Amino acid sequence: MNNDRQEAGMSRAIVGTSTPQVTAREKVMGRAQYAGDIKLPGMLHAKVLRSPHPHARIVRIDTAAARALPGVKLVATGYDVPARHWGPHRKEQRILACGVVRHVGEEVAAVVAVSEEIARDALDLVRVEYELLPALLTPAAALAAGAPEIHAGTGNIGHEMRIERGDVEAAFAACAAVYEATYDMHSQYPGYLEPMASVAAQDGNGRLTVWASTQSVFLARARLAEALDRPVSTIRVVQATTGGGFGAKIVEENNSLICAFLASRLERPVRLVNNRLEDFQGARASVPMQVWLRMGLSAEGVILAKDVRITAECGAYSGLAGDVMHVTAMRSDNMHRVQNVRSHAVLAYTNNPPRGAFRGFGGQQMQFPLNCHLTVLAGMLGIDPIEVHKRNAIGAGETSVHGWKISSTGMAECLDMTRRAIGWDEKRAAPRGTGTRRRGVGIAAAMHVSGNRTLGNWDGSTILLKMNEDGRVMLQTSECDMGQGANTMLSQICAQELGIPLSHVTVMAPDTDTAPFCLGSLASRVTIISGNAVLRAAREARQKLLALAAEKLGVQAQQLVIADGRIAVPGQPDKSATLAEIARLHIFRHGGEGIHVRATYDAPTVMHDADYYGNVAPAHSFAAQAVEVEVDTCTGQVTVIDSFVADDCGKAINPLAVHGQTHGATVQAIGWALYEHLQYEDGRLMNGNFADYTMPTADAVPMLRTDVVESNDPNGPYGAKGASETAILPGAAAIANAVFDAVGVRIQSLPITPEKVLAGLRALRETEAAHA
């Protein structure tokens, strides 16, 4: 039996079956073509000179020696690029810095040469004279009275928001337990395997093509058009194979802009690939925040009031950091039935590198404080923290305090599953050890959106489905697969609906010239939004096939079924035809044409109003995580020895991919909580490589255990919703809660380092001695 027949025999169970990614073979065999692998005739190579200062005026740039170096074709500075500024919201960046640099690593000049080595040598010949300016390296310094402005007229505030619902003070007065604390959370580098890379080429008609590692080809095209000051239709963006994004490759990287500008100037192909240090300096790491949180519960453990003050740091440019802070300020309110909430959030400009989107998009910056808080408050009331979560968990059919309509939720089921898996009740009841190594357990829960109507009044996706004459299908979409398995999910839905093997579906690479407009991979939207679009397209194609097959076979369409690549009347072998036969017949007849279907799905949501009230997402994912840690009281080292995550993904279209995404998110959360920390000295990054920037490796994490809860969302394809971001949210709090359970030390600033644990133990001993 050949491979196609083997797949065909399983076609009825494609959705819900663990399936290797359709892109996996090319990747593991080394045949996948990433942007850095692209080679074009006459291609040149670019390198970028970056600022060594956090804040300085550019007095003079001497490029003469660099231009004279044999093999150099172009040296460009900020005075050569278009004067138009770009940015997701505030228009404040240039392709290359002009006049002023505002952070270490800002792009000052670019060199193009016949080889990367010559371009790198030419960078050493560019002479830049700087006049140093005062550098504001903390939000406190930037927001202090009289501080110099990084951007004129801003007061160093990139964004500010206030929300208040209910009567917060009256609710606090009615509380049986109130707790307040301040939490400090650092910035995390996205850590993708493939650093940013772009290749650009302009043809004889002046059309510019850019091959890029991106999460959204259309958002990338819009940004290129804005920065280059040219019509979008003169630009084509093609997504190359993308080796991870985690938010940092949405709309904020500068690599593709520089590459595109250089190619347009030279009218020759140009390649620009960041090395790892350049990527550390140029990528948008997550937004660091300080969160002051005050919460109050009734004697029964019901959340009555929540008050939040947030100071976030966007660095030198605001980018998407304001949107991230928006999520931190309000999203977690929607997972519980709280009715009295108040948030005040301020985003500060500093002379640190810009911050931006990161997996979880600001959710973890509130889930860490919130889950730590709820564990403390539960202890004050003598209630199990799992019970506190369950008593307050919002239910399906309810509307949250901010107007979010919850169509499905598996939060209670996630908590119960996690409780059993970790042995929560037994381990909580066991006596705590008194030896050098002590163990404790902690738990946390979280929610995330699946889709988000905030970029504009559209959160949709369009799919073009074409069936070839052999009955195989091509799908055209500009939703991006950045390694999370989007192409596999789309192929599974299409194959399921059309009764064909998975191998008979090909998802084309996103290309703005040929694919329909889509927003791309962000806000965990691809499964629910584009999944619904391909479901509609496949069902329309199915109806076309059934109608023509019914005419050919002389039966009613409702008598026919499609399975294993054939259309047939069950039990009547003579009343059947292959999909290929019907696909050809659809063309070769009077008035015939190929089977081409276009389908669009726009989520049934509404944009929030000026007071941030509105149902912005069609579905919401939930997760819970429990961990067991071991704390060495001599060294302060914290080791995660067990972890279990329950992930409510609605319906697991591909359980293998869901587990993989959950594992990856869990490891990133462990890294943020315990290991990763960007170290700066006077605004200069000191650990911009994987040797010095400590990320968790296989020996630093336990055997990761996960399972799914299928709440079957009514808005999702087959009930599915997002499954790539929620699992990153509870990890840090679960670890912090477990450390407290083990040794009685509450760590409220990340990462949880041995030094902080030892300091906490010392303070605990001093307190105990003072009360002895």
PDB file of C-alpha atoms in Angstrom, residues 318-500:
ATOM      1  CA  SER A 318       7.180  53.126  21.745  1.00  0.00           C
ATOM      2  CA  GLY A 319       6.353  50.588  19.014  1.00  0.00           C
ATOM      3  CA  LEU A 320       3.822  48.047  20.272  1.00  0.00           C
ATOM      4  CA  ALA A 321       4.807  48.466  23.927  1.00  0.00           C
ATOM      5  CA  GLY A 322       1.682  50.530  24.637  1.00  0.00           C
ATOM      6  CA  ASP A 323      -0.495  47.691  23.313  1.00  0.00           C
ATOM      7  CA  VAL A 324       1.427  45.254  25.497  1.00  0.00           C
ATOM      8  CA  MET A 325       0.864  47.462  28.563  1.00  0.00           C
ATOM      9  CA  HIS A 326      -2.839  47.653  27.659  1.00  0.00           C
ATOM     10  CA  VAL A 327      -3.026  43.852  27.943  1.00  0.00           C
ATOM     11  CA  THR A 328      -1.206  43.878  31.289  1.00  0.00           C
ATOM     12  CA  ALA A 329      -3.574  46.499  32.638  1.00  0.00           C
ATOM     13  CA  MET A 330      -6.854  44.715  31.920  1.00  0.00           C
ATOM     14  CA  ARG A 331      -6.810  41.257  30.293  1.00  0.00           C
ATOM     15  CA  SER A 332      -6.497  39.223  33.480  1.00  0.00           C
ATOM     16  CA  ASP A 333      -9.592  40.962  34.906  1.00  0.00           C
ATOM     17  CA  ASN A 334     -11.656  38.945  32.436  1.00  0.00           C
ATOM     18  CA  MET A 335     -10.758  35.487  33.776  1.00  0.00           C
ATOM     19  CA  HIS A 336     -12.615  36.086  37.032  1.00  0.00           C
ATOM     20  CA  ARG A 337     -16.001  37.492  38.052  1.00  0.00           C
ATOM     21  CA  VAL A 338     -14.502  40.609  39.620  1.00  0.00           C
ATOM     22  CA  GLN A 339     -16.685  43.719  39.198  1.00  0.00           C
ATOM     23  CA  ASN A 340     -14.649  46.436  40.927  1.00  0.00           C
ATOM     24  CA  VAL A 341     -11.362  47.135  39.182  1.00  0.00           C
ATOM     25  CA  ARG A 342      -9.082  50.096  38.700  1.00  0.00           C
ATOM     26  CA  SER A 343      -5.957  50.393  36.577  1.00  0.00           C
ATOM     27  CA  HIS A 344      -3.526  53.226  35.943  1.00  0.00           C
ATOM     28  CA  ALA A 345      -0.685  52.431  33.573  1.00  0.00           C
ATOM     29  CA  VAL A 346       2.151  54.624  32.296  1.00  0.00           C
ATOM     30  CA  LEU A 347       4.627  53.728  29.553  1.00  0.00           C
ATOM     31  CA  ALA A 348       7.979  55.489  29.938  1.00  0.00           C
ATOM     32  CA  TYR A 349      10.521  56.310  27.254  1.00  0.00           C
ATOM     33  CA  THR A 350      14.121  55.608  28.268  1.00  0.00           C
ATOM     34  CA  ASN A 351      17.444  55.407  26.467  1.00  0.00           C
ATOM     35  CA  ASN A 352      17.419  51.640  26.600  1.00  0.00           C
ATOM     36  CA  PRO A 353      16.770  49.522  23.480  1.00  0.00           C
ATOM     37  CA  PRO A 354      13.135  49.501  22.354  1.00  0.00           C
ATOM     38  CA  ARG A 355      10.820  46.841  23.769  1.00  0.00           C
ATOM     39  CA  GLY A 356       7.805  45.294  22.131  1.00  0.00           C
ATOM     40  CA  ALA A 357       5.711  42.232  21.394  1.00  0.00           C
ATOM     41  CA  PHE A 358       6.585  38.916  22.981  1.00  0.00           C
ATOM     42  CA  ARG A 359       4.703  35.630  23.297  1.00  0.00           C
ATOM     43  CA  GLY A 360       1.819  36.189  25.710  1.00  0.00           C
ATOM     44  CA  PHE A 361       1.838  39.890  24.778  1.00  0.00           C
ATOM     45  CA  GLY A 362       1.836  41.410  28.264  1.00  0.00           C
ATOM     46  CA  GLY A 363      -0.241  38.683  29.857  1.00  0.00           C
ATOM     47  CA  GLN A 364       2.641  37.262  31.875  1.00  0.00           C
ATOM     48  CA  GLN A 365       3.450  40.696  33.305  1.00  0.00           C
ATOM     49  CA  MET A 366       0.115  40.584  35.156  1.00  0.00           C
ATOM     50  CA  GLN A 367      -0.342  36.858  35.664  1.00  0.00           C
ATOM     51  CA  PHE A 368       2.838  36.756  37.767  1.00  0.00           C
ATOM     52  CA  PRO A 369       1.570  39.374  40.267  1.00  0.00           C
ATOM     53  CA  LEU A 370      -2.039  38.189  40.138  1.00  0.00           C
ATOM     54  CA  ASN A 371      -1.335  34.519  40.823  1.00  0.00           C
ATOM     55  CA  CYS A 372       1.201  35.296  43.545  1.00  0.00           C
ATOM     56  CA  HIS A 373      -1.354  37.617  45.118  1.00  0.00           C
ATOM     57  CA  LEU A 374      -4.166  35.069  45.031  1.00  0.00           C
ATOM     58  CA  THR A 375      -1.970  32.454  46.700  1.00  0.00           C
ATOM     59  CA  VAL A 376      -1.076  34.915  49.481  1.00  0.00           C
ATOM     60  CA  LEU A 377      -4.702  35.951  49.966  1.00  0.00           C
ATOM     61  CA  ALA A 378      -5.843  32.335  49.979  1.00  0.00           C
ATOM     62  CA  GLY A 379      -3.319  31.662  52.739  1.00  0.00           C
ATOM     63  CA  MET A 380      -4.608  34.642  54.726  1.00  0.00           C
ATOM     64  CA  LEU A 381      -8.123  33.154  54.565  1.00  0.00           C
ATOM     65  CA  GLY A 382      -7.086  29.521  55.054  1.00  0.00           C
ATOM     66  CA  ILE A 383      -8.458  28.478  51.650  1.00  0.00           C
ATOM     67  CA  ASP A 384      -6.715  26.374  49.031  1.00  0.00           C
ATOM     68  CA  PRO A 385      -5.604  28.697  46.165  1.00  0.00           C
ATOM     69  CA  ILE A 386      -7.115  26.281  43.629  1.00  0.00           C
ATOM     70  CA  GLU A 387     -10.479  26.754  45.306  1.00  0.00           C
ATOM     71  CA  VAL A 388     -10.072  30.541  45.159  1.00  0.00           C
ATOM     72  CA  HIS A 389      -9.517  30.341  41.406  1.00  0.00           C
ATOM     73  CA  LYS A 390     -12.464  28.014  40.903  1.00  0.00           C
ATOM     74  CA  ARG A 391     -14.846  30.089  43.012  1.00  0.00           C
ATOM     75  CA  ASN A 392     -14.039  33.154  40.956  1.00  0.00           C
ATOM     76  CA  ALA A 393     -13.605  31.584  37.511  1.00  0.00           C
ATOM     77  CA  ILE A 394     -15.812  33.190  34.884  1.00  0.00           C
ATOM     78  CA  GLY A 395     -18.192  30.790  33.158  1.00  0.00           C
ATOM     79  CA  ALA A 396     -19.267  30.150  29.589  1.00  0.00           C
ATOM     80  CA  GLY A 397     -22.063  32.490  28.572  1.00  0.00           C
ATOM     81  CA  GLU A 398     -21.012  35.202  31.000  1.00  0.00           C
ATOM     82  CA  THR A 399     -19.826  38.732  30.148  1.00  0.00           C
ATOM     83  CA  SER A 400     -16.758  40.026  31.954  1.00  0.00           C
ATOM     84  CA  VAL A 401     -16.227  43.355  33.650  1.00  0.00           C
ATOM     85  CA  HIS A 402     -14.746  44.752  30.413  1.00  0.00           C
ATOM     86  CA  GLY A 403     -17.494  43.473  28.115  1.00  0.00           C
ATOM     87  CA  TRP A 404     -15.816  40.253  26.975  1.00  0.00           C
ATOM     88  CA  LYS A 405     -18.320  37.522  26.085  1.00  0.00           C
ATOM     89  CA  ILE A 406     -16.980  34.173  27.223  1.00  0.00           C
ATOM     90  CA  SER A 407     -18.202  31.571  24.760  1.00  0.00           C
ATOM     91  CA  SER A 408     -16.265  28.669  26.282  1.00  0.00           C
ATOM     92  CA  THR A 409     -13.961  28.041  29.210  1.00  0.00           C
ATOM     93  CA  GLY A 410     -12.158  25.022  30.568  1.00  0.00           C
ATOM     94  CA  MET A 411     -10.446  26.864  33.412  1.00  0.00           C
ATOM     95  CA  ALA A 412     -12.025  24.820  36.218  1.00  0.00           C
ATOM     96  CA  GLU A 413     -11.248  21.596  34.342  1.00  0.00           C
ATOM     97  CA  CYS A 414      -7.640  22.734  33.826  1.00  0.00           C
ATOM     98  CA  LEU A 415      -7.291  23.376  37.556  1.00  0.00           C
ATOM     99  CA  ASP A 416      -8.761  19.978  38.469  1.00  0.00           C
ATOM    100  CA  MET A 417      -6.585  18.159  35.951  1.00  0.00           C
ATOM    101  CA  THR A 418      -3.477  19.938  37.202  1.00  0.00           C
ATOM    102  CA  ARG A 419      -4.389  19.252  40.826  1.00  0.00           C
ATOM    103  CA  ARG A 420      -4.535  15.502  40.192  1.00  0.00           C
ATOM    104  CA  ALA A 421      -1.454  15.350  37.980  1.00  0.00           C
ATOM    105  CA  ILE A 422       0.920  17.055  40.428  1.00  0.00           C
ATOM    106  CA  GLY A 423      -0.477  15.283  43.504  1.00  0.00           C
ATOM    107  CA  TRP A 424      -1.434  18.670  44.915  1.00  0.00           C
ATOM    108  CA  ASP A 425      -3.478  17.629  47.928  1.00  0.00           C
ATOM    109  CA  GLU A 426      -0.998  15.008  49.131  1.00  0.00           C
ATOM    110  CA  LYS A 427       2.055  17.225  48.704  1.00  0.00           C
ATOM    111  CA  ARG A 428       0.370  20.227  50.325  1.00  0.00           C
ATOM    112  CA  ALA A 429      -0.586  18.110  53.338  1.00  0.00           C
ATOM    113  CA  ALA A 430       2.854  16.515  53.749  1.00  0.00           C
ATOM    114  CA  PRO A 431       5.181  17.991  56.403  1.00  0.00           C
ATOM    115  CA  ARG A 432       7.755  20.429  55.075  1.00  0.00           C
ATOM    116  CA  GLY A 433      11.339  19.260  55.198  1.00  0.00           C
ATOM    117  CA  THR A 434      13.970  20.924  57.377  1.00  0.00           C
ATOM    118  CA  GLY A 435      17.063  19.745  55.551  1.00  0.00           C
ATOM    119  CA  THR A 436      19.298  21.552  53.097  1.00  0.00           C
ATOM    120  CA  ARG A 437      17.121  20.724  50.116  1.00  0.00           C
ATOM    121  CA  ARG A 438      13.443  21.512  50.530  1.00  0.00           C
ATOM    122  CA  ARG A 439      10.547  20.935  48.223  1.00  0.00           C
ATOM    123  CA  GLY A 440       7.335  22.839  47.635  1.00  0.00           C
ATOM    124  CA  VAL A 441       4.472  23.040  45.141  1.00  0.00           C
ATOM    125  CA  GLY A 442       2.817  26.018  43.508  1.00  0.00           C
ATOM    126  CA  ILE A 443      -0.017  26.608  41.100  1.00  0.00           C
ATOM    127  CA  ALA A 444      -1.215  29.384  38.802  1.00  0.00           C
ATOM    128  CA  ALA A 445      -3.913  29.893  36.171  1.00  0.00           C
ATOM    129  CA  ALA A 446      -4.243  32.170  33.163  1.00  0.00           C
ATOM    130  CA  MET A 447      -6.286  33.219  30.159  1.00  0.00           C
ATOM    131  CA  HIS A 448      -5.434  34.531  26.710  1.00  0.00           C
ATOM    132  CA  VAL A 449      -7.340  35.734  23.658  1.00  0.00           C
ATOM    133  CA  SER A 450      -7.866  33.838  20.418  1.00  0.00           C
ATOM    134  CA  GLY A 451      -8.050  36.709  17.945  1.00  0.00           C
ATOM    135  CA  ASN A 452      -8.183  40.387  18.832  1.00  0.00           C
ATOM    136  CA  ARG A 453     -10.057  43.195  17.071  1.00  0.00           C
ATOM    137  CA  THR A 454      -7.677  46.022  17.965  1.00  0.00           C
ATOM    138  CA  LEU A 455      -5.490  46.708  14.896  1.00  0.00           C
ATOM    139  CA  GLY A 456      -8.551  48.024  13.047  1.00  0.00           C
ATOM    140  CA  ASN A 457     -12.192  47.147  12.610  1.00  0.00           C
ATOM    141  CA  TRP A 458     -11.388  43.783  11.018  1.00  0.00           C
ATOM    142  CA  ASP A 459     -10.138  40.572  12.529  1.00  0.00           C
ATOM    143  CA  GLY A 460     -10.596  38.339   9.545  1.00  0.00           C
ATOM    144  CA  SER A 461      -8.861  36.007   7.152  1.00  0.00           C
ATOM    145  CA  THR A 462      -9.380  35.109   3.501  1.00  0.00           C
ATOM    146  CA  ILE A 463      -8.480  31.770   1.960  1.00  0.00           C
ATOM    147  CA  LEU A 464      -8.218  30.982  -1.751  1.00  0.00           C
ATOM    148  CA  LEU A 465      -8.693  27.275  -2.450  1.00  0.00           C
ATOM    149  CA  LYS A 466      -7.831  25.833  -5.845  1.00  0.00           C
ATOM    150  CA  MET A 467      -8.376  22.204  -6.771  1.00  0.00           C
ATOM    151  CA  ASN A 468      -6.106  20.945  -9.515  1.00  0.00           C
ATOM    152  CA  GLU A 469      -7.133  18.488 -12.205  1.00  0.00           C
ATOM    153  CA  ASP A 470      -5.707  15.580 -10.179  1.00  0.00           C
ATOM    154  CA  GLY A 471      -7.982  16.319  -7.230  1.00  0.00           C
ATOM    155  CA  ARG A 472      -5.228  17.842  -5.117  1.00  0.00           C
ATOM    156  CA  VAL A 473      -5.624  21.229  -3.454  1.00  0.00           C
ATOM    157  CA  MET A 474      -3.594  24.424  -3.249  1.00  0.00           C
ATOM    158  CA  LEU A 475      -4.367  26.880  -0.445  1.00  0.00           C
ATOM    159  CA  GLN A 476      -3.342  30.507  -0.795  1.00  0.00           C
ATOM    160  CA  THR A 477      -3.205  32.492   2.427  1.00  0.00           C
ATOM    161  CA  SER A 478      -1.019  35.193   3.916  1.00  0.00           C
ATOM    162  CA  GLU A 479      -1.321  33.830   7.441  1.00  0.00           C
ATOM    163  CA  CYS A 480       2.221  32.943   8.406  1.00  0.00           C
ATOM    164  CA  ASP A 481       3.601  29.673   9.696  1.00  0.00           C
ATOM    165  CA  MET A 482       6.570  30.679  11.836  1.00  0.00           C
ATOM    166  CA  GLY A 483       7.090  27.165  13.162  1.00  0.00           C
ATOM    167  CA  GLN A 484       3.907  26.888  15.227  1.00  0.00           C
ATOM    168  CA  GLY A 485       2.216  24.578  12.710  1.00  0.00           C
ATOM    169  CA  ALA A 486      -0.282  26.850  10.966  1.00  0.00           C
ATOM    170  CA  ASN A 487       0.190  25.152   7.587  1.00  0.00           C
ATOM    171  CA  THR A 488      -0.426  21.759   9.127  1.00  0.00           C
ATOM    172  CA  MET A 489      -3.614  22.922  10.844  1.00  0.00           C
ATOM    173  CA  LEU A 490      -4.976  24.452   7.628  1.00  0.00           C
ATOM    174  CA  SER A 491      -4.087  21.311   5.684  1.00  0.00           C
ATOM    175  CA  GLN A 492      -5.828  19.108   8.247  1.00  0.00           C
ATOM    176  CA  ILE A 493      -9.080  21.067   8.087  1.00  0.00           C
ATOM    177  CA  CYS A 494      -9.055  21.118   4.283  1.00  0.00           C
ATOM    178  CA  ALA A 495      -8.239  17.413   4.009  1.00  0.00           C
ATOM    179  CA  GLN A 496     -10.889  16.524   6.575  1.00  0.00           C
ATOM    180  CA  GLU A 497     -13.627  18.403   4.720  1.00  0.00           C
ATOM    181  CA  LEU A 498     -12.705  17.154   1.268  1.00  0.00           C
ATOM    182  CA  GLY A 499     -11.955  13.568   2.243  1.00  0.00           C
ATOM    183  CA  ILE A 500      -8.452  13.598   0.797  1.00  0.00           C
TER     184      ILE A 500
END
